[in-house]
Every structure is written in structure tokens, then in C-alpha cells.
């Protein structure tokens, strides 16, 4: 009975953390999809990893809140470098993202190797640092989940508070500028919120997969509605449902990692939505066929 209670307790701790993360990621990820910046999320997701390692090297602690600060700082540095290269060169945007992604992530792996081999860090528990690459949601502690909840509440509250301005910026940034909305400020705020979600989700999903948590729910939601408000709600629900199902399946099936399983479920939801959604492939074909018959 006690072991069953313990199993249930730890399952719900992990499920709560991933579900909150899934909801917030889906909500914030809509801005990346609508701005056609999905690849930026992937680049920054990889770029924050060296920030985690450097923060660990400086403070020699695995406190999630402290490592989160380092991750956000390096995410901002990566974004700034992307913008500078984009401004002063003619390189294709996709090439710039790929360059920054690979450079920062390689730096993170190199620094992790330094930590492994340096006697100075042998007295500190660094074993869990590699979990930030692929994620290890099954080992989330209540302190980690609490941080996810705190960051998510702040991000969602700010997003909803500024919802009218954000909506106007996403759909008509020029008009937003003419009526006094600072589009650049909104853009930077959305970036910061994405960074916070990426940083807080690293331990659960990992640097390699966190962008999927942002993009897949939004892509799925986009296939069901033209309303931005409904898209937000659907993206959050899809992210939350996928997180719960992924956590449940990874618990029920031995040797299955939670983070990748969540992303697999999210991908399945996105693919099904692309086919069966009211704006999906089948709906488009049916509409085209009906139009031809009407003629």
C-alpha cells in the first residue's frame, strides 16, 4: 500500500510539472508559429545549454532556479548574436540559426566534458547536468515543479494582461505601431517569455526537444480554428493533454523516457490535426470537391 502511494505521489508530481509546462509552452508557442519563427525556438533551446553549464561551474550548485538564470542569459546572448549577424551580413536566416545553434550547443557539450574531467568539480554532484540535453522528467522534484508553476503563472499572467496588444502586434504590427504600441518592446517581451519557458522546461524535456513543446501544440491548434483566442486555448489544452498522456505512458512502459514520449504524443496530435482538423488536408479537399460539384 505504501509503495503504491509513493508511486502515485511521484507520478502526480511529474504529471503536474509536465502538464503546467505543456499548457504554458503551447500558449507562448503560438507567437513563434504566427511570426514564422519556429526555428528560432529550436536555436535558442539549444543555445541555453552552455548557460546551464557555465552557471554550474561558477556557483557549483545544481539549484534549478540559479541554473535557470544562466540559461536565460545565454538565450539572450544567442538571440543578440543572431540579430547582429542578420543585420550586418547577407547570410540566409536559416543558416544563421543553424550556425548559432550548433556553435552554442557544441560549447555546452565541451564545457560539460571539462566539468567531468576537472577534479575541482568532483566534490559537487554534476551527474544530472546531462539531463538538460534530453530531459529527465521522471526525476523532477517538488522544488522543480514549484519553479515551473511559478514561472508559468508569471508568464501566462503577463501574456493575458497584454493580450490585446500582443494580438494586434502579431496580426498587424504596422497598425499597432501607428496607434502607439511599441512593437519592438512587445517582440522582446515575447522573446523573454519564450526564454523563460525554455529554461524552466530544460530539465523536463531537454534542450533538443523543448522547441517541440512550443511549436507542435500551436501547429495543431491552427488546424482547428481561425480565431486567435481559440487557438491559444486549444494550444494550451493540446500541450497539457500530451504531457499527461506522455507521462502516463512513460510510467506504464519500462525504459521509456518521459520527455521524448511527450513529444511523440504531441507530434501525433499535430499530424492528426493536419489531416482531420477543420482547416486540415481532408477538410480542404472536401471543400474543393464541393466547390467543383456546385459548379
mmCIF file of C-alpha atoms in Angstrom:
data_model
loop_
_atom_site.group_PDB
_atom_site.id
_atom_site.type_symbol
_atom_site.label_atom_id
_atom_site.label_comp_id
_atom_site.label_asym_id
_atom_site.label_seq_id
_atom_site.Cartn_x
_atom_site.Cartn_y
_atom_site.Cartn_z
ATOM 1 C CA UNK A 1 0.000 0.000 0.000
ATOM 2 C CA UNK A 2 2.788 2.430 0.939
ATOM 3 C CA UNK A 3 4.783 1.676 -2.213
ATOM 4 C CA UNK A 4 1.644 2.193 -4.321
ATOM 5 C CA UNK A 5 1.015 5.519 -2.588
ATOM 6 C CA UNK A 6 4.617 6.578 -3.207
ATOM 7 C CA UNK A 7 4.330 5.617 -6.879
ATOM 8 C CA UNK A 8 1.130 7.600 -7.238
ATOM 9 C CA UNK A 9 2.610 10.594 -5.422
ATOM 10 C CA UNK A 10 5.722 10.801 -7.616
ATOM 11 C CA UNK A 11 3.681 10.203 -10.769
ATOM 12 C CA UNK A 12 1.383 13.110 -9.966
ATOM 13 C CA UNK A 13 4.321 15.368 -9.101
ATOM 14 C CA UNK A 14 5.859 14.705 -12.528
ATOM 15 C CA UNK A 15 2.472 14.870 -14.284
ATOM 16 C CA UNK A 16 1.666 18.212 -12.652
ATOM 17 C CA UNK A 17 5.007 19.689 -13.712
ATOM 18 C CA UNK A 18 4.812 18.485 -17.310
ATOM 19 C CA UNK A 19 1.143 19.457 -17.692
ATOM 20 C CA UNK A 20 1.741 23.009 -16.475
ATOM 21 C CA UNK A 21 4.785 23.219 -18.745
ATOM 22 C CA UNK A 22 2.760 21.809 -21.657
ATOM 23 C CA UNK A 23 -0.017 24.366 -21.207
ATOM 24 C CA UNK A 24 2.343 27.338 -20.946
ATOM 25 C CA UNK A 25 4.542 26.155 -23.821
ATOM 26 C CA UNK A 26 1.514 25.738 -26.069
ATOM 27 C CA UNK A 27 0.216 29.196 -25.173
ATOM 28 C CA UNK A 28 3.503 31.044 -25.722
ATOM 29 C CA UNK A 29 4.474 28.934 -28.730
ATOM 30 C CA UNK A 30 1.607 30.414 -30.753
ATOM 31 C CA UNK A 31 3.603 33.636 -31.100
ATOM 32 C CA UNK A 32 6.563 31.760 -32.612
ATOM 33 C CA UNK A 33 4.323 29.960 -35.109
ATOM 34 C CA UNK A 34 2.381 33.073 -36.142
ATOM 35 C CA UNK A 35 5.609 35.058 -36.555
ATOM 36 C CA UNK A 36 7.071 32.138 -38.551
ATOM 37 C CA UNK A 37 9.915 31.924 -36.030
ATOM 38 C CA UNK A 38 9.635 28.244 -35.101
ATOM 39 C CA UNK A 39 13.303 27.628 -35.939
ATOM 40 C CA UNK A 40 14.304 30.444 -33.598
ATOM 41 C CA UNK A 41 12.809 28.487 -30.697
ATOM 42 C CA UNK A 42 14.904 25.477 -31.674
ATOM 43 C CA UNK A 43 18.089 27.559 -31.926
ATOM 44 C CA UNK A 44 17.579 29.217 -28.552
ATOM 45 C CA UNK A 45 16.573 25.904 -26.975
ATOM 46 C CA UNK A 46 19.990 24.504 -27.882
ATOM 47 C CA UNK A 47 21.822 27.754 -27.107
ATOM 48 C CA UNK A 48 20.796 27.891 -23.440
ATOM 49 C CA UNK A 49 22.629 24.656 -22.565
ATOM 50 C CA UNK A 50 26.113 26.240 -22.155
ATOM 51 C CA UNK A 51 24.474 28.806 -19.862
ATOM 52 C CA UNK A 52 23.433 25.966 -17.553
ATOM 53 C CA UNK A 53 26.961 24.505 -17.506
ATOM 54 C CA UNK A 54 28.756 27.844 -17.000
ATOM 55 C CA UNK A 55 26.389 28.774 -14.166
ATOM 56 C CA UNK A 56 27.118 25.410 -12.550
ATOM 57 C CA UNK A 57 30.871 25.988 -12.937
ATOM 58 C CA UNK A 58 30.640 29.443 -11.363
ATOM 59 C CA UNK A 59 28.363 28.623 -8.427
ATOM 60 C CA UNK A 60 28.923 24.849 -8.163
ATOM 61 C CA UNK A 61 25.271 24.181 -7.473
ATOM 62 C CA UNK A 62 22.502 22.324 -9.268
ATOM 63 C CA UNK A 63 19.799 24.586 -7.852
ATOM 64 C CA UNK A 64 17.305 24.822 -10.711
ATOM 65 C CA UNK A 65 16.447 28.491 -10.116
ATOM 66 C CA UNK A 66 20.106 29.544 -10.307
ATOM 67 C CA UNK A 67 20.752 27.461 -13.429
ATOM 68 C CA UNK A 68 17.627 28.986 -14.996
ATOM 69 C CA UNK A 69 19.184 32.460 -14.756
ATOM 70 C CA UNK A 70 22.262 31.290 -16.639
ATOM 71 C CA UNK A 71 20.089 29.652 -19.283
ATOM 72 C CA UNK A 72 18.077 32.842 -19.852
ATOM 73 C CA UNK A 73 21.238 34.978 -20.073
ATOM 74 C CA UNK A 74 22.756 32.700 -22.710
ATOM 75 C CA UNK A 75 19.473 32.615 -24.592
ATOM 76 C CA UNK A 76 19.545 36.416 -24.774
ATOM 77 C CA UNK A 77 23.195 36.347 -25.893
ATOM 78 C CA UNK A 78 22.368 33.837 -28.632
ATOM 79 C CA UNK A 79 19.421 35.937 -29.834
ATOM 80 C CA UNK A 80 21.585 39.082 -29.890
ATOM 81 C CA UNK A 81 24.254 37.316 -31.950
ATOM 82 C CA UNK A 82 21.592 36.075 -34.385
ATOM 83 C CA UNK A 83 20.262 39.618 -34.817
ATOM 84 C CA UNK A 84 23.757 41.108 -35.275
ATOM 85 C CA UNK A 85 24.732 38.569 -37.941
ATOM 86 C CA UNK A 86 21.386 39.105 -39.643
ATOM 87 C CA UNK A 87 21.859 42.883 -39.682
ATOM 88 C CA UNK A 88 25.445 43.048 -40.919
ATOM 89 C CA UNK A 89 25.567 40.083 -43.328
ATOM 90 C CA UNK A 90 23.554 38.690 -46.209
ATOM 91 C CA UNK A 91 23.539 35.131 -44.863
ATOM 92 C CA UNK A 92 20.189 33.301 -45.096
ATOM 93 C CA UNK A 93 18.292 33.408 -41.809
ATOM 94 C CA UNK A 94 18.100 29.600 -41.602
ATOM 95 C CA UNK A 95 21.887 29.372 -41.987
ATOM 96 C CA UNK A 96 22.428 31.886 -39.186
ATOM 97 C CA UNK A 97 20.140 29.916 -36.869
ATOM 98 C CA UNK A 98 21.919 26.658 -37.713
ATOM 99 C CA UNK A 99 25.324 28.266 -37.097
ATOM 100 C CA UNK A 100 24.381 29.701 -33.698
ATOM 101 C CA UNK A 101 22.542 26.515 -32.670
ATOM 102 C CA UNK A 102 25.482 24.233 -33.432
ATOM 103 C CA UNK A 103 28.100 26.620 -32.015
ATOM 104 C CA UNK A 104 26.372 27.174 -28.671
ATOM 105 C CA UNK A 105 25.309 23.563 -28.219
ATOM 106 C CA UNK A 106 28.822 22.338 -29.044
ATOM 107 C CA UNK A 107 30.178 24.795 -26.482
ATOM 108 C CA UNK A 108 27.808 23.335 -23.902
ATOM 109 C CA UNK A 109 28.952 19.773 -24.629
ATOM 110 C CA UNK A 110 32.595 20.867 -24.490
ATOM 111 C CA UNK A 111 32.101 22.577 -21.127
ATOM 112 C CA UNK A 112 30.280 19.532 -19.757
ATOM 113 C CA UNK A 113 33.287 17.445 -20.766
ATOM 114 C CA UNK A 114 35.536 19.903 -18.891
ATOM 115 C CA UNK A 115 33.367 19.560 -15.776
ATOM 116 C CA UNK A 116 33.553 15.766 -15.988
ATOM 117 C CA UNK A 117 37.349 15.739 -16.185
ATOM 118 C CA UNK A 118 38.187 18.587 -13.803
ATOM 119 C CA UNK A 119 38.962 17.460 -10.197
ATOM 120 C CA UNK A 120 37.668 20.814 -8.957
ATOM 121 C CA UNK A 121 34.096 19.710 -9.672
ATOM 122 C CA UNK A 122 34.389 16.131 -8.424
ATOM 123 C CA UNK A 123 33.113 17.119 -4.976
ATOM 124 C CA UNK A 124 29.930 18.563 -6.484
ATOM 125 C CA UNK A 125 27.150 16.379 -7.890
ATOM 126 C CA UNK A 126 27.235 17.213 -11.596
ATOM 127 C CA UNK A 127 25.718 13.927 -12.823
ATOM 128 C CA UNK A 128 22.334 15.461 -13.597
ATOM 129 C CA UNK A 129 23.712 18.139 -15.925
ATOM 130 C CA UNK A 130 23.491 15.840 -18.937
ATOM 131 C CA UNK A 131 19.751 15.548 -18.260
ATOM 132 C CA UNK A 132 19.393 19.079 -19.629
ATOM 133 C CA UNK A 133 20.203 17.717 -23.106
ATOM 134 C CA UNK A 134 17.353 15.209 -23.484
ATOM 135 C CA UNK A 135 15.446 15.933 -20.281
ATOM 136 C CA UNK A 136 14.647 13.645 -17.376
ATOM 137 C CA UNK A 137 11.119 14.473 -16.282
ATOM 138 C CA UNK A 138 10.841 11.270 -14.252
ATOM 139 C CA UNK A 139 13.300 12.744 -11.725
ATOM 140 C CA UNK A 140 11.541 16.072 -11.255
ATOM 141 C CA UNK A 141 11.359 17.041 -7.591
ATOM 142 C CA UNK A 142 8.648 19.143 -5.982
ATOM 143 C CA UNK A 143 11.061 22.125 -5.927
ATOM 144 C CA UNK A 144 11.469 21.816 -9.726
ATOM 145 C CA UNK A 145 7.715 21.561 -10.267
ATOM 146 C CA UNK A 146 7.126 24.539 -7.982
ATOM 147 C CA UNK A 147 9.545 26.611 -10.097
ATOM 148 C CA UNK A 148 7.740 25.529 -13.286
ATOM 149 C CA UNK A 149 4.423 26.607 -11.732
ATOM 150 C CA UNK A 150 5.770 29.980 -10.533
ATOM 151 C CA UNK A 151 7.353 30.842 -13.889
ATOM 152 C CA UNK A 152 4.267 29.631 -15.780
ATOM 153 C CA UNK A 153 1.882 31.703 -13.660
ATOM 154 C CA UNK A 154 4.002 34.824 -14.216
ATOM 155 C CA UNK A 155 4.330 34.218 -17.968
ATOM 156 C CA UNK A 156 0.632 33.440 -18.508
ATOM 157 C CA UNK A 157 -0.452 36.400 -16.331
ATOM 158 C CA UNK A 158 1.733 38.852 -18.268
ATOM 159 C CA UNK A 159 0.620 37.368 -21.587
ATOM 160 C CA UNK A 160 -3.092 37.653 -20.751
ATOM 161 C CA UNK A 161 -2.640 41.151 -19.309
ATOM 162 C CA UNK A 162 -1.104 42.322 -22.588
ATOM 163 C CA UNK A 163 -3.235 40.057 -24.793
ATOM 164 C CA UNK A 164 -4.924 42.854 -26.831
ATOM 165 C CA UNK A 165 -1.554 44.457 -27.653
ATOM 166 C CA UNK A 166 0.107 41.121 -28.391
ATOM 167 C CA UNK A 167 -2.760 40.098 -30.689
ATOM 168 C CA UNK A 168 -2.578 43.385 -32.586
ATOM 169 C CA UNK A 169 1.210 43.119 -32.878
ATOM 170 C CA UNK A 170 1.052 39.549 -34.225
ATOM 171 C CA UNK A 171 -1.612 40.256 -36.852
ATOM 172 C CA UNK A 172 -0.906 43.888 -37.831
ATOM 173 C CA UNK A 173 2.349 45.223 -36.387
ATOM 174 C CA UNK A 174 2.313 48.319 -38.637
ATOM 175 C CA UNK A 175 -1.132 49.399 -37.406
ATOM 176 C CA UNK A 176 -0.070 48.591 -33.834
ATOM 177 C CA UNK A 177 2.882 50.943 -34.276
ATOM 178 C CA UNK A 178 0.677 53.739 -35.627
ATOM 179 C CA UNK A 179 -1.627 53.677 -32.585
ATOM 180 C CA UNK A 180 1.287 53.897 -30.165
ATOM 181 C CA UNK A 181 2.049 50.257 -29.364
ATOM 182 C CA UNK A 182 5.792 49.695 -29.125
ATOM 183 C CA UNK A 183 6.136 46.674 -31.418
ATOM 184 C CA UNK A 184 9.809 46.185 -30.603
ATOM 185 C CA UNK A 185 9.037 46.094 -26.885
ATOM 186 C CA UNK A 186 6.264 43.528 -27.435
ATOM 187 C CA UNK A 187 8.621 41.442 -29.589
ATOM 188 C CA UNK A 188 11.324 41.463 -26.905
ATOM 189 C CA UNK A 189 8.779 40.633 -24.201
ATOM 190 C CA UNK A 190 7.517 37.622 -26.178
ATOM 191 C CA UNK A 191 11.116 36.501 -26.638
ATOM 192 C CA UNK A 192 11.766 36.792 -22.899
ATOM 193 C CA UNK A 193 8.640 34.767 -22.099
ATOM 194 C CA UNK A 194 9.705 32.070 -24.580
ATOM 195 C CA UNK A 195 13.157 32.049 -22.994
ATOM 196 C CA UNK A 196 11.712 31.595 -19.509
ATOM 197 C CA UNK A 197 9.560 28.685 -20.686
ATOM 198 C CA UNK A 198 12.527 27.105 -22.489
ATOM 199 C CA UNK A 199 14.799 27.500 -19.468
ATOM 200 C CA UNK A 200 12.309 26.125 -16.955
ATOM 201 C CA UNK A 201 11.437 23.214 -19.245
ATOM 202 C CA UNK A 202 15.002 22.035 -19.888
ATOM 203 C CA UNK A 203 15.111 19.567 -17.023
ATOM 204 C CA UNK A 204 11.796 18.024 -18.058
ATOM 205 C CA UNK A 205 12.177 17.844 -21.841
ATOM 206 C CA UNK A 206 15.767 18.844 -22.608
ATOM 207 C CA UNK A 207 17.464 21.305 -24.953
ATOM 208 C CA UNK A 208 16.931 19.096 -28.005
ATOM 209 C CA UNK A 209 13.170 18.702 -27.616
ATOM 210 C CA UNK A 210 11.921 21.848 -25.863
ATOM 211 C CA UNK A 211 11.169 23.631 -29.157
ATOM 212 C CA UNK A 212 8.664 20.868 -29.999
ATOM 213 C CA UNK A 213 6.759 21.709 -26.808
ATOM 214 C CA UNK A 214 6.439 25.286 -28.085
ATOM 215 C CA UNK A 215 5.671 24.657 -31.745
ATOM 216 C CA UNK A 216 3.679 21.399 -32.038
ATOM 217 C CA UNK A 217 0.637 22.453 -29.914
ATOM 218 C CA UNK A 218 0.350 25.729 -31.836
ATOM 219 C CA UNK A 219 0.553 23.976 -35.219
ATOM 220 C CA UNK A 220 -2.130 21.510 -34.102
ATOM 221 C CA UNK A 221 -4.407 24.266 -32.788
ATOM 222 C CA UNK A 222 -4.020 26.252 -36.004
ATOM 223 C CA UNK A 223 -5.710 23.419 -37.937
ATOM 224 C CA UNK A 224 -8.946 23.752 -35.972
ATOM 225 C CA UNK A 225 -9.747 27.463 -35.838
ATOM 226 C CA UNK A 226 -9.147 30.884 -37.364
ATOM 227 C CA UNK A 227 -9.737 32.642 -34.051
ATOM 228 C CA UNK A 228 -6.555 33.555 -32.183
ATOM 229 C CA UNK A 229 -8.298 33.304 -28.813
ATOM 230 C CA UNK A 230 -9.497 29.775 -29.568
ATOM 231 C CA UNK A 231 -6.069 28.890 -30.958
ATOM 232 C CA UNK A 232 -4.489 29.913 -27.644
ATOM 233 C CA UNK A 233 -6.902 27.760 -25.662
ATOM 234 C CA UNK A 234 -6.509 24.742 -27.944
ATOM 235 C CA UNK A 235 -2.712 25.004 -27.983
ATOM 236 C CA UNK A 236 -2.636 25.078 -24.184
ATOM 237 C CA UNK A 237 -5.018 22.112 -23.926
ATOM 238 C CA UNK A 238 -3.106 20.081 -26.540
ATOM 239 C CA UNK A 239 0.156 20.715 -24.699
ATOM 240 C CA UNK A 240 -1.365 19.759 -21.364
ATOM 241 C CA UNK A 241 -3.092 16.606 -22.663
ATOM 242 C CA UNK A 242 0.046 15.429 -24.475
ATOM 243 C CA UNK A 243 2.087 15.979 -21.316
ATOM 244 C CA UNK A 244 -0.305 13.882 -19.231
ATOM 245 C CA UNK A 245 -0.549 11.046 -21.777
ATOM 246 C CA UNK A 246 3.223 11.058 -22.330
ATOM 247 C CA UNK A 247 3.901 10.948 -18.595
ATOM 248 C CA UNK A 248 1.341 8.164 -18.122
ATOM 249 C CA UNK A 249 2.757 6.041 -20.966
ATOM 250 C CA UNK A 250 6.358 6.504 -19.861
ATOM 251 C CA UNK A 251 5.363 5.404 -16.353
ATOM 252 C CA UNK A 252 3.413 2.373 -17.574
ATOM 253 C CA UNK A 253 6.068 1.225 -20.075
ATOM 254 C CA UNK A 254 9.504 0.339 -18.734
ATOM 255 C CA UNK A 255 12.624 2.118 -20.003
ATOM 256 C CA UNK A 256 10.709 4.864 -21.822
ATOM 257 C CA UNK A 257 11.839 8.460 -21.206
ATOM 258 C CA UNK A 258 9.075 10.909 -20.321
ATOM 259 C CA UNK A 259 10.249 13.928 -22.361
ATOM 260 C CA UNK A 260 10.573 12.111 -25.705
ATOM 261 C CA UNK A 261 7.263 10.311 -25.107
ATOM 262 C CA UNK A 262 5.509 13.655 -24.555
ATOM 263 C CA UNK A 263 6.969 14.972 -27.813
ATOM 264 C CA UNK A 264 5.869 11.794 -29.657
ATOM 265 C CA UNK A 265 2.295 12.283 -28.383
ATOM 266 C CA UNK A 266 2.416 15.978 -29.333
ATOM 267 C CA UNK A 267 3.632 15.089 -32.819
ATOM 268 C CA UNK A 268 0.792 12.576 -33.186
ATOM 269 C CA UNK A 269 -1.744 15.248 -32.172
ATOM 270 C CA UNK A 270 -0.224 17.706 -34.658
ATOM 271 C CA UNK A 271 -0.264 15.157 -37.507
ATOM 272 C CA UNK A 272 -3.862 14.115 -36.777
ATOM 273 C CA UNK A 273 -4.874 17.777 -36.689
ATOM 274 C CA UNK A 274 -3.108 18.447 -40.001
ATOM 275 C CA UNK A 275 -5.180 15.667 -41.576
ATOM 276 C CA UNK A 276 -8.541 15.800 -39.772
ATOM 277 C CA UNK A 277 -8.714 19.395 -38.482
ATOM 278 C CA UNK A 278 -11.401 21.769 -39.773
ATOM 279 C CA UNK A 279 -8.607 23.547 -41.677
ATOM 280 C CA UNK A 280 -6.669 20.346 -42.347
ATOM 281 C CA UNK A 281 -5.913 18.397 -45.514
ATOM 282 C CA UNK A 282 -9.187 16.419 -45.620
ATOM 283 C CA UNK A 283 -11.330 19.485 -44.941
ATOM 284 C CA UNK A 284 -9.542 21.366 -47.712
ATOM 285 C CA UNK A 285 -10.069 18.501 -50.182
ATOM 286 C CA UNK A 286 -13.749 18.168 -49.227
ATOM 287 C CA UNK A 287 -14.258 21.916 -49.661
ATOM 288 C CA UNK A 288 -12.533 21.838 -53.068
ATOM 289 C CA UNK A 289 -14.639 18.842 -54.189
ATOM 290 C CA UNK A 290 -17.858 20.502 -53.007
ATOM 291 C CA UNK A 291 -16.932 23.686 -54.864
ATOM 292 C CA UNK A 292 -16.328 21.754 -58.088
ATOM 293 C CA UNK A 293 -19.660 19.882 -57.748
ATOM 294 C CA UNK A 294 -21.500 23.178 -57.151
ATOM 295 C CA UNK A 295 -20.213 24.481 -60.456
#
